[in-house]
Short mmCIF file of C-alpha atoms and ligand atoms in Angstrom, two decimals:
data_model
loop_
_atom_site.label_atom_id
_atom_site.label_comp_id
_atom_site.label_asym_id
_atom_site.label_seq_id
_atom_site.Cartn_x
_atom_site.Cartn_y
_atom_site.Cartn_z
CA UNK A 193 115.39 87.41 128.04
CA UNK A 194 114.22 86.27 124.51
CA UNK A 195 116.36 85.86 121.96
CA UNK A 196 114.06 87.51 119.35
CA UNK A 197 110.96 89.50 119.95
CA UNK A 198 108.68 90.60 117.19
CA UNK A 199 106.37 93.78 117.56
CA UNK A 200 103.26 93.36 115.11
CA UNK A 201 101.39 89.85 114.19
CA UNK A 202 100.29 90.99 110.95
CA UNK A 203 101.68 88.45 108.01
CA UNK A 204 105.41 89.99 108.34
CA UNK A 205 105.57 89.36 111.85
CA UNK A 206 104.02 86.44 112.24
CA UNK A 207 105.61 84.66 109.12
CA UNK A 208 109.14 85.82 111.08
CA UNK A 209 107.29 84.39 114.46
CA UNK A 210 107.11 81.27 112.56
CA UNK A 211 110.25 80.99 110.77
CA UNK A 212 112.41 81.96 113.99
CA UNK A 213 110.10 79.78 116.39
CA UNK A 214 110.85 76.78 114.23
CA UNK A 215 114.34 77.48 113.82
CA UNK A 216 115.00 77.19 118.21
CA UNK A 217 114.83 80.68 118.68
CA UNK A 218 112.98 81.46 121.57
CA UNK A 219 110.42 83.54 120.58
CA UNK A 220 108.00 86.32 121.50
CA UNK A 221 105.12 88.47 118.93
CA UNK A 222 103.38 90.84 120.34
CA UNK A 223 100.09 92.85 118.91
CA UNK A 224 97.84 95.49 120.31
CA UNK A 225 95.17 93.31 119.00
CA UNK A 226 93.73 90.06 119.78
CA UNK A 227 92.78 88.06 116.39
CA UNK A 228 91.26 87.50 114.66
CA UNK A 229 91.52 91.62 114.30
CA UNK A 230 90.22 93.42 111.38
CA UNK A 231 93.11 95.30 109.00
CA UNK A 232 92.02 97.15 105.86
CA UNK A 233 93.08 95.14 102.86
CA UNK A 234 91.93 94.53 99.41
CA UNK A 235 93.28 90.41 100.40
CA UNK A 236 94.76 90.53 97.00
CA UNK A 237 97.54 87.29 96.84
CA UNK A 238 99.74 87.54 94.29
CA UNK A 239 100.82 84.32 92.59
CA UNK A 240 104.35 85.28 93.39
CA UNK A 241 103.28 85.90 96.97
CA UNK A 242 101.04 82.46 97.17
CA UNK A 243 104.41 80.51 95.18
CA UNK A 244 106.77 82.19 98.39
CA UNK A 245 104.24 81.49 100.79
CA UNK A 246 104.37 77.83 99.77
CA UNK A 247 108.25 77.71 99.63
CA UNK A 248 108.33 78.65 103.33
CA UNK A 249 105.68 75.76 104.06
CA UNK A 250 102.41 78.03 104.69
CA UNK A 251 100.34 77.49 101.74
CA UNK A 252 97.81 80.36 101.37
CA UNK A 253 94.54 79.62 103.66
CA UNK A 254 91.69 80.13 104.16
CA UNK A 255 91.27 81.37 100.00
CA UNK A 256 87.80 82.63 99.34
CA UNK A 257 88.52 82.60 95.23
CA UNK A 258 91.57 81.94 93.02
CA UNK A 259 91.43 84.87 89.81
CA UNK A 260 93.29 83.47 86.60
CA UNK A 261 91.71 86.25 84.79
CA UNK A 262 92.40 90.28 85.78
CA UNK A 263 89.79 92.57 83.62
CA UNK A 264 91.67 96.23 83.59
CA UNK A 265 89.34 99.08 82.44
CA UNK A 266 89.06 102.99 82.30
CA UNK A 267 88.99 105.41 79.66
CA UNK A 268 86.23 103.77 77.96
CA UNK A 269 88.68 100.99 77.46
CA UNK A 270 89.14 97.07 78.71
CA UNK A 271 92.01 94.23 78.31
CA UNK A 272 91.65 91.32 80.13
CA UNK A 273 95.06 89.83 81.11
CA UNK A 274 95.95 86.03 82.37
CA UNK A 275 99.17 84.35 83.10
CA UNK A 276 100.47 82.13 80.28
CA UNK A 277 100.75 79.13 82.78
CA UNK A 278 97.19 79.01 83.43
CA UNK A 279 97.59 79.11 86.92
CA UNK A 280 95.85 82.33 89.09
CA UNK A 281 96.93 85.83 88.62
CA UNK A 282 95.63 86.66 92.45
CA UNK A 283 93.56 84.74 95.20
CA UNK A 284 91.21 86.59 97.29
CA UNK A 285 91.33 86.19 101.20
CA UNK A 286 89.97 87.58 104.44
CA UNK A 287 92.58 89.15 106.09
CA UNK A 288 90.77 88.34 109.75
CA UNK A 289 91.42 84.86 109.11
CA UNK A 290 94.54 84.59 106.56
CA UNK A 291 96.30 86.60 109.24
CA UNK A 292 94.96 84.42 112.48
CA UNK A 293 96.14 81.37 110.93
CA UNK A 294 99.66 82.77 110.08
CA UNK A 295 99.47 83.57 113.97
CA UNK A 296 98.29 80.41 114.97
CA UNK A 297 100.58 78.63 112.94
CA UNK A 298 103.54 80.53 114.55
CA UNK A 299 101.93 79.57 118.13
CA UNK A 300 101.92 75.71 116.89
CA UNK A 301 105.90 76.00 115.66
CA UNK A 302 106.70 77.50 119.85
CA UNK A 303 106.37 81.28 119.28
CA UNK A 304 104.61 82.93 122.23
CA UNK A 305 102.54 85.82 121.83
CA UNK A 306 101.40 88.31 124.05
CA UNK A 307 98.84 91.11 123.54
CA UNK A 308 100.37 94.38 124.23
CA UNK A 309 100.98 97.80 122.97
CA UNK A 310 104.43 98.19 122.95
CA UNK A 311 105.11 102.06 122.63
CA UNK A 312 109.40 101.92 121.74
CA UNK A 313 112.29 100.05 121.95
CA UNK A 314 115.01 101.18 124.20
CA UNK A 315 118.47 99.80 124.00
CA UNK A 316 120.01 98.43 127.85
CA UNK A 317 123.57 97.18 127.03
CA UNK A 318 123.65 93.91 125.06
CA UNK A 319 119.54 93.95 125.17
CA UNK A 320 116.67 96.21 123.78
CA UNK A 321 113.71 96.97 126.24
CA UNK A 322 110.36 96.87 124.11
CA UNK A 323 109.08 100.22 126.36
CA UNK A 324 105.55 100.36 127.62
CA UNK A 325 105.67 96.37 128.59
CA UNK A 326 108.24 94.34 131.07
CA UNK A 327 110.21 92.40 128.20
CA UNK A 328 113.69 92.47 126.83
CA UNK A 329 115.31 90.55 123.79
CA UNK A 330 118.45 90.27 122.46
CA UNK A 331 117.16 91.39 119.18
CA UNK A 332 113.69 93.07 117.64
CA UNK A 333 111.59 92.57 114.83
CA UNK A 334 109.59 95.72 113.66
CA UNK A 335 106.72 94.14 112.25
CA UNK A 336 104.17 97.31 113.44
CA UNK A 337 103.16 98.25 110.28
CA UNK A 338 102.96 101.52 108.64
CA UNK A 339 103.17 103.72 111.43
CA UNK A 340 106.16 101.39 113.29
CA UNK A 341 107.16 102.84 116.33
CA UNK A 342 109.96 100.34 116.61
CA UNK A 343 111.26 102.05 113.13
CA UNK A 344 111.30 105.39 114.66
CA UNK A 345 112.22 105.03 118.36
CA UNK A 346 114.91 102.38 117.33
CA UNK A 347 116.31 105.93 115.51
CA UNK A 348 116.64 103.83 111.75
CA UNK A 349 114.60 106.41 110.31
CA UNK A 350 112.13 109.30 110.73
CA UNK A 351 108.35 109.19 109.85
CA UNK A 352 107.12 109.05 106.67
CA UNK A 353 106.89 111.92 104.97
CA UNK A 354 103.42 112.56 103.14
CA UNK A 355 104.58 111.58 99.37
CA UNK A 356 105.80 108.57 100.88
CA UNK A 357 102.45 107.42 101.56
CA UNK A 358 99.31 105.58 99.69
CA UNK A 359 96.04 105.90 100.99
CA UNK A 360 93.19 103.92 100.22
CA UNK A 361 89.89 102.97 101.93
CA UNK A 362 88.16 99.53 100.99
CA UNK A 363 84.60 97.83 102.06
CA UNK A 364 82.37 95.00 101.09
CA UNK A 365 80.47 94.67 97.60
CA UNK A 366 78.00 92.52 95.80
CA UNK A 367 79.32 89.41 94.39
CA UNK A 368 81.26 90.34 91.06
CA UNK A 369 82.19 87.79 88.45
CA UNK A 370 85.18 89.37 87.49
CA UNK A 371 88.80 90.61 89.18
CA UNK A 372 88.70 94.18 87.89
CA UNK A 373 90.87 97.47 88.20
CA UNK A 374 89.96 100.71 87.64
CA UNK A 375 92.66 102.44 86.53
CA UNK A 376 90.47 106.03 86.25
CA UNK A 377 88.77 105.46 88.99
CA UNK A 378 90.83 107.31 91.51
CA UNK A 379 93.53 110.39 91.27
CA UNK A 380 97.34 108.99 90.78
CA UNK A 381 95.78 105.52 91.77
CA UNK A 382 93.12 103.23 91.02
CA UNK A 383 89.99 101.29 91.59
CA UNK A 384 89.67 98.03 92.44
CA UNK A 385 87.06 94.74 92.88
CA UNK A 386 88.28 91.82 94.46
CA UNK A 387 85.49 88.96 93.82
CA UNK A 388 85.22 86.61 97.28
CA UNK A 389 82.18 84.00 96.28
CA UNK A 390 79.71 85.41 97.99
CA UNK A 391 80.71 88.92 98.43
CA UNK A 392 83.57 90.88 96.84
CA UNK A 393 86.14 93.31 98.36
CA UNK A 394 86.30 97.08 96.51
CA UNK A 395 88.02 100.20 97.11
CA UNK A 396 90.24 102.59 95.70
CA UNK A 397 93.55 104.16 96.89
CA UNK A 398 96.04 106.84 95.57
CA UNK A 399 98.48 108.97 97.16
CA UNK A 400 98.01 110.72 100.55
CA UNK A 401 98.79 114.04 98.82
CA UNK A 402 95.21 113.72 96.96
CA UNK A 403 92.92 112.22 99.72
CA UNK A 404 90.45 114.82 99.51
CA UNK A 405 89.76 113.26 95.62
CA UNK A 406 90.21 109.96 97.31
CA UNK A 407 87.64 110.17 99.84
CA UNK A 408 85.40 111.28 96.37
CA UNK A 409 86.31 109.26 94.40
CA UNK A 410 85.43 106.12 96.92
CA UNK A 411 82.16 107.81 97.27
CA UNK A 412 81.51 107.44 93.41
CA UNK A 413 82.62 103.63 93.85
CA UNK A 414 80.47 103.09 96.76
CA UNK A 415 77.10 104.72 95.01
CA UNK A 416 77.78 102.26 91.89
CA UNK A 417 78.79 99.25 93.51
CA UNK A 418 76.74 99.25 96.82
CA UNK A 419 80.12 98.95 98.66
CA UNK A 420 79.28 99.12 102.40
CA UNK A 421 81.65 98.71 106.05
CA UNK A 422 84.19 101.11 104.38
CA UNK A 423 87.89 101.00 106.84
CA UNK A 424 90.87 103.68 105.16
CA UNK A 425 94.43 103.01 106.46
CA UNK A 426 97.47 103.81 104.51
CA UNK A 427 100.38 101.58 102.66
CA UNK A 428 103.74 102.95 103.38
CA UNK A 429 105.98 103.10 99.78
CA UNK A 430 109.43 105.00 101.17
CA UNK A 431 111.38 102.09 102.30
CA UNK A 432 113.63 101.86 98.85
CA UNK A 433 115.85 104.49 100.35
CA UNK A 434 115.70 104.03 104.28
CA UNK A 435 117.82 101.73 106.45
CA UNK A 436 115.76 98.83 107.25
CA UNK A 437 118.32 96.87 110.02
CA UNK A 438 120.65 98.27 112.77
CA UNK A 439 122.27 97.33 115.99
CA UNK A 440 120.01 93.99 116.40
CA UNK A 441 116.68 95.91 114.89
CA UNK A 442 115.49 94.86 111.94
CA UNK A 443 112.21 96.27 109.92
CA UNK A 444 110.04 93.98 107.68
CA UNK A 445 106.89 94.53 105.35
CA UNK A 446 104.96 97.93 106.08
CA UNK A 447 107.22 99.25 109.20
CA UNK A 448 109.82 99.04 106.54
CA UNK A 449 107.77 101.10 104.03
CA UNK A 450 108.07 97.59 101.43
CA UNK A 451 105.04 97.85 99.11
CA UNK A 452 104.86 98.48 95.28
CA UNK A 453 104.81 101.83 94.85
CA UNK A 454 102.26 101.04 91.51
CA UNK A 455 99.93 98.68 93.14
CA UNK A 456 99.91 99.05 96.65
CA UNK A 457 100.38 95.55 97.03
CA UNK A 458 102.52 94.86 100.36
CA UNK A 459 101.56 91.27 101.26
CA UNK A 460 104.85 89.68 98.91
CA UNK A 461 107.34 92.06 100.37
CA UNK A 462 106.11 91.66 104.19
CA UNK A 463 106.60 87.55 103.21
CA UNK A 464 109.82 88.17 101.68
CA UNK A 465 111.21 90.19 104.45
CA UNK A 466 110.61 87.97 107.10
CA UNK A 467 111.94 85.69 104.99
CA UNK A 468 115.13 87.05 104.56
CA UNK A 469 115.30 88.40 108.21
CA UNK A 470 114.90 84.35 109.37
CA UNK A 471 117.61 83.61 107.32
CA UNK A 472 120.05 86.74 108.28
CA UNK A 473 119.89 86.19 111.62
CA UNK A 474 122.10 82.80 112.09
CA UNK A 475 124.95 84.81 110.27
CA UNK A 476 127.45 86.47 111.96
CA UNK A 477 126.74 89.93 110.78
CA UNK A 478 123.29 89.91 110.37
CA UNK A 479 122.17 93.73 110.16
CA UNK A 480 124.68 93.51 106.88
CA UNK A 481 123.05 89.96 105.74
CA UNK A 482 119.75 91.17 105.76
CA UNK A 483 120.60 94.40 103.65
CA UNK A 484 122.46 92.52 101.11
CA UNK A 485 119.25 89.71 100.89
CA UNK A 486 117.08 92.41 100.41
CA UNK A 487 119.12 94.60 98.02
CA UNK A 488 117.22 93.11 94.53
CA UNK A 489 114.10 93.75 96.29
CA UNK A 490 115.08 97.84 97.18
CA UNK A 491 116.69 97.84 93.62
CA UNK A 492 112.86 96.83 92.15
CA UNK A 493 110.85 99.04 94.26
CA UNK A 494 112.87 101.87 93.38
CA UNK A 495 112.72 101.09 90.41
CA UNK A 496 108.89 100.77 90.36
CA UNK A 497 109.00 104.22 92.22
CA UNK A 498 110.41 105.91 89.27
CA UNK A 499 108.39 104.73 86.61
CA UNK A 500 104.88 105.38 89.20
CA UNK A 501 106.38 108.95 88.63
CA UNK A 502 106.36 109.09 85.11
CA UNK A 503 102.76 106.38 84.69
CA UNK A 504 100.45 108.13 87.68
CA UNK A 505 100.18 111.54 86.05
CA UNK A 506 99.84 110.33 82.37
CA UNK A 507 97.62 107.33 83.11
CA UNK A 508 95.30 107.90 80.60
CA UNK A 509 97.91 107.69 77.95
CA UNK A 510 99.87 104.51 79.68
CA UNK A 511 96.66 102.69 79.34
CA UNK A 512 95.96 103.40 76.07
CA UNK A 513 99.62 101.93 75.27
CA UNK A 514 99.12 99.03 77.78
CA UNK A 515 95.44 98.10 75.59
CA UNK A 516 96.78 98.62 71.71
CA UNK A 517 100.09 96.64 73.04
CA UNK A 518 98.79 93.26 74.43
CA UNK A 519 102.33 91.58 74.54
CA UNK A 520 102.80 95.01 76.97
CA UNK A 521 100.13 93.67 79.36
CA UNK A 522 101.18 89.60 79.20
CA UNK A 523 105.02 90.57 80.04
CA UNK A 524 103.14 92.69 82.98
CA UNK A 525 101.90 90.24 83.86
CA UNK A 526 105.20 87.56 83.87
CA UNK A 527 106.55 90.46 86.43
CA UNK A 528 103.68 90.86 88.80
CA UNK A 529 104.00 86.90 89.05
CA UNK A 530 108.14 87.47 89.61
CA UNK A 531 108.51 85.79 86.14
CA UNK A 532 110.36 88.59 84.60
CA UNK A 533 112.40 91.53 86.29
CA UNK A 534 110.45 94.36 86.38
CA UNK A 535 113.69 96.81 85.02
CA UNK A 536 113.61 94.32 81.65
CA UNK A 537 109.76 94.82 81.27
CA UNK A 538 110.34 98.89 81.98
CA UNK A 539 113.23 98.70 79.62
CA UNK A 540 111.58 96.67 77.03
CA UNK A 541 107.85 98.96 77.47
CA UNK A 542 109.99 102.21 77.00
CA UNK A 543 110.79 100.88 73.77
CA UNK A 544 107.82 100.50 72.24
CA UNK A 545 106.95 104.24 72.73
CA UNK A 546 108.05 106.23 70.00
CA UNK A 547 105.89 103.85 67.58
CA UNK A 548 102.67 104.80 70.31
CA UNK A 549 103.84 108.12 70.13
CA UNK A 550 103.58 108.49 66.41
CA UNK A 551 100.59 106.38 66.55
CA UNK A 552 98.76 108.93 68.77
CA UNK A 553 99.34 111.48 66.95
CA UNK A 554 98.57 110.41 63.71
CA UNK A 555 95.18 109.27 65.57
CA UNK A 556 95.96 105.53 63.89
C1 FAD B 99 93.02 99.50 101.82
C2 FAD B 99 94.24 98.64 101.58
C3 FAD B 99 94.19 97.63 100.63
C4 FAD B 99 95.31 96.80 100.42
N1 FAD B 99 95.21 95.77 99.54
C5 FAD B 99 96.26 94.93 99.35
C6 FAD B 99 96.14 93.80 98.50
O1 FAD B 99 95.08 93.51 97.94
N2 FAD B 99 97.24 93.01 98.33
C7 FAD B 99 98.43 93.28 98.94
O2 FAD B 99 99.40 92.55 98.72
N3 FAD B 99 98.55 94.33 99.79
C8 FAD B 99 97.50 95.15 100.03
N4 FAD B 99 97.61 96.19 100.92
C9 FAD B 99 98.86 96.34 101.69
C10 FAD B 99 98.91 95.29 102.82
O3 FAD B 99 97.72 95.34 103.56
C11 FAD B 99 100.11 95.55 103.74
O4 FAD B 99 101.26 95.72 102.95
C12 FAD B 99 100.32 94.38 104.71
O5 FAD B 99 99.27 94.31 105.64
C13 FAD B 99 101.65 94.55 105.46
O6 FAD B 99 101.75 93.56 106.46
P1 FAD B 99 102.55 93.85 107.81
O7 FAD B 99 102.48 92.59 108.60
O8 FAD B 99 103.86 94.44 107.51
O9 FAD B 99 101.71 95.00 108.55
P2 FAD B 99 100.22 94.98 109.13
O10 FAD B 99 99.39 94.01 108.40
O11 FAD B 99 99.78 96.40 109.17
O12 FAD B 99 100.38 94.45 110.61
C14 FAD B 99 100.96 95.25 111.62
C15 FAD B 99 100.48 94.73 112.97
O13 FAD B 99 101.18 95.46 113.98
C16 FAD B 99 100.30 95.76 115.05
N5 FAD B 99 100.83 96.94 115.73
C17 FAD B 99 100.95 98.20 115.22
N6 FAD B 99 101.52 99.02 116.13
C18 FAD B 99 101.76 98.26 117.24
C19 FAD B 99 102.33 98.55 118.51
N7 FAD B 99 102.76 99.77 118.82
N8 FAD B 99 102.43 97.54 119.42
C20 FAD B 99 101.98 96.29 119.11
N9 FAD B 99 101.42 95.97 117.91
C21 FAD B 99 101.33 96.94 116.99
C22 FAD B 99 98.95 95.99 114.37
O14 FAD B 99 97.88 95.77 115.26
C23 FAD B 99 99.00 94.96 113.22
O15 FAD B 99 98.38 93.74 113.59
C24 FAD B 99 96.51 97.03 101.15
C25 FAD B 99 96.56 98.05 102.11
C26 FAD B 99 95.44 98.85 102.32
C27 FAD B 99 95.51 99.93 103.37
#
């Protein structure tokens, strides 16, 4: 029996594959893939994402372009925002290879993986059965992404429901100079181009509720930018108020429904769950570990939840603020780099409203 098997070698699972692996556990990740697989992703590393990657000892590779600028348009409007440090805002990768090497580097630290579909988990006295497939583990990882059937079969929650869901659909661009969101490109979402040397990622994604405008609005994208190879998937954004570990299951990054309910971006929270899930499990309650090591992270995303609420349908006017207040933008930035909380930037941008209000209306 192994002592910990992990379902889904995306980067959650296989950054857990790697952490557990080198800490003696005995090991097993399973995918329904082989990799180097293809997985819909704008590649988009956050500097607070690259800095956690680097804590745990897997410094971001292979990078096809490091971004210290991030041009933000719409509206008829632009800001271009950096980080005060000088160091990147976001480096670009491939997801077929960032995510093999994650693998591979979880194979090097003892991990063994197996390619399998694995279609439940099923729980046999002290053990969990990992249905569809002959293995058993003392406990499970649900690293299956969005549509985790470890999440549901394991009974910690239901499926998504649909307003708990982003969809967005990417493909391959021209060479771009600069990192560049749209933020009227797409209904309650956005636009993106991710520059990669000598081609550049681009899509757009908003919530599931509007894909028909989605679907559009990608066309629109894909006439003006020659974007070509388009893949749609979806990002799950629910996981602020589910349970996320019980009775030796445990769910990290998408199965868990971790991604920022304003950007989309997952890859920090799949990192930083498998994180904490390493560290939870050598404790002697480690369902309750992991929720307590996680709680700041379920406190932000709500949080980020709430205020996608109130920004999504009034875009137009949040950008407006976000371009006449550049000290609005640079603290945005300090939290999308995990320099500042995002409640003390929401806080702090709530402030400055009444003045933007008056401002608006006065047409000054
Ligand atoms: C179009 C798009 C653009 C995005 N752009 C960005 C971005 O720029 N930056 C960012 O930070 N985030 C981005 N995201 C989100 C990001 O891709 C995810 O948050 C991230 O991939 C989550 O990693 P994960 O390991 O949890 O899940 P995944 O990467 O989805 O990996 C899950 C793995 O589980 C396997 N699996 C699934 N079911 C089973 C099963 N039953 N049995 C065995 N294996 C199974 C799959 O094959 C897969 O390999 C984007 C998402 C989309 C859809």
């Amino acid at each position: 029996m192994w002592d910990v098997a992990i379902v889904g070698a995306g980067p959650s699972g296989s950054v857990a594959a790697y952490l557990l692996a080198k800490k003696g556990y005995k090991t097993l990740i399973l995918d329904k893939n082989s990799f180097p697989r293809y997985k819909p992703c704008g590649g988009g590393v956050t500097l607070k994402a690259g800095k956690l990657l680097n804590e745990i000892g897997l410094p971001i590779e292979p990078v096809d372009a490091f971004h210290k600028e991030v041009l933000v348009k719409g509206f008829g409007l632009e800001i271009e925002v950096r980080t005060s440090s000088g160091e990147y805002a976001i480096a670009v990768v491939r997801r077929n290879l960032f995510d093999k090497r994650l693998l591979d580097e979880a194979i090097s630290e003892g991990a063994v993986f197996k390619r399998a579909k694995v279609l439940g988990v099923k729980r046999e006295g002290d053990a969990i059965r990992l249905v569809g497939i002959n293995e058993a583990s003392r406990v499970v990882v649900g690293a299956d992404g969005a549509n985790s059937v470890v999440a549901v079969t394991s009974g910690l929650r239901s499926r998504w429901s649909r307003e708990d869901i982003i969809f967005a659909i990417e493909g391959v661009s021209q060479p771009h100079e600069k990192l560049t969101f749209m933020v009227d490109a797409a209904p309650y979402g956005y636009g993106w181009i991710f520059p990669r040397g000598k081609d550049s990622n681009a899509g757009v994604g908003g919530m599931l509720e509007k894909s028909k405008e989605i679907k559009r609005s990608f066309d629109r994208l894909a006439a003006r930018y020659k974007v070509v190879k388009a893949h749609s998937w979806i990002i799950s954004i629910g996981g602020h108020d589910k349970s996320i570990a019980g009775r030796s299951v445990f769910l990290v990054g998408d199965a868990a429904g971790l991604a920022d309910p304003l950007t989309g971006e997952g890859l920090y929270y799949a990192i930083r769950s498998s994180l904490e899930v390493s560290e939870s499990l050598d404790h002697e309650e480690p369902e309750l570990e992991y929720r307590k090591r996680m709680e700041p992270v379920m406190r932000e995303l709500k949080e980020k939840r709430r205020a996608a609420r109130i920004i999504m349908p009034r875009i137009k006017f949040f950008f407006k603020l976000f371009v006449a207040y550049p000290e609005i933008a640079e603290r945005y930035m300090l939290t999308s780099i995990g320099r500042v909380e995002f409640r003390d930037f929401w806080r702090w941008s709530i402030s400055k409203l009444p003045r933007a209000l008056i401002k608006e209306k006065l047409g000054i």
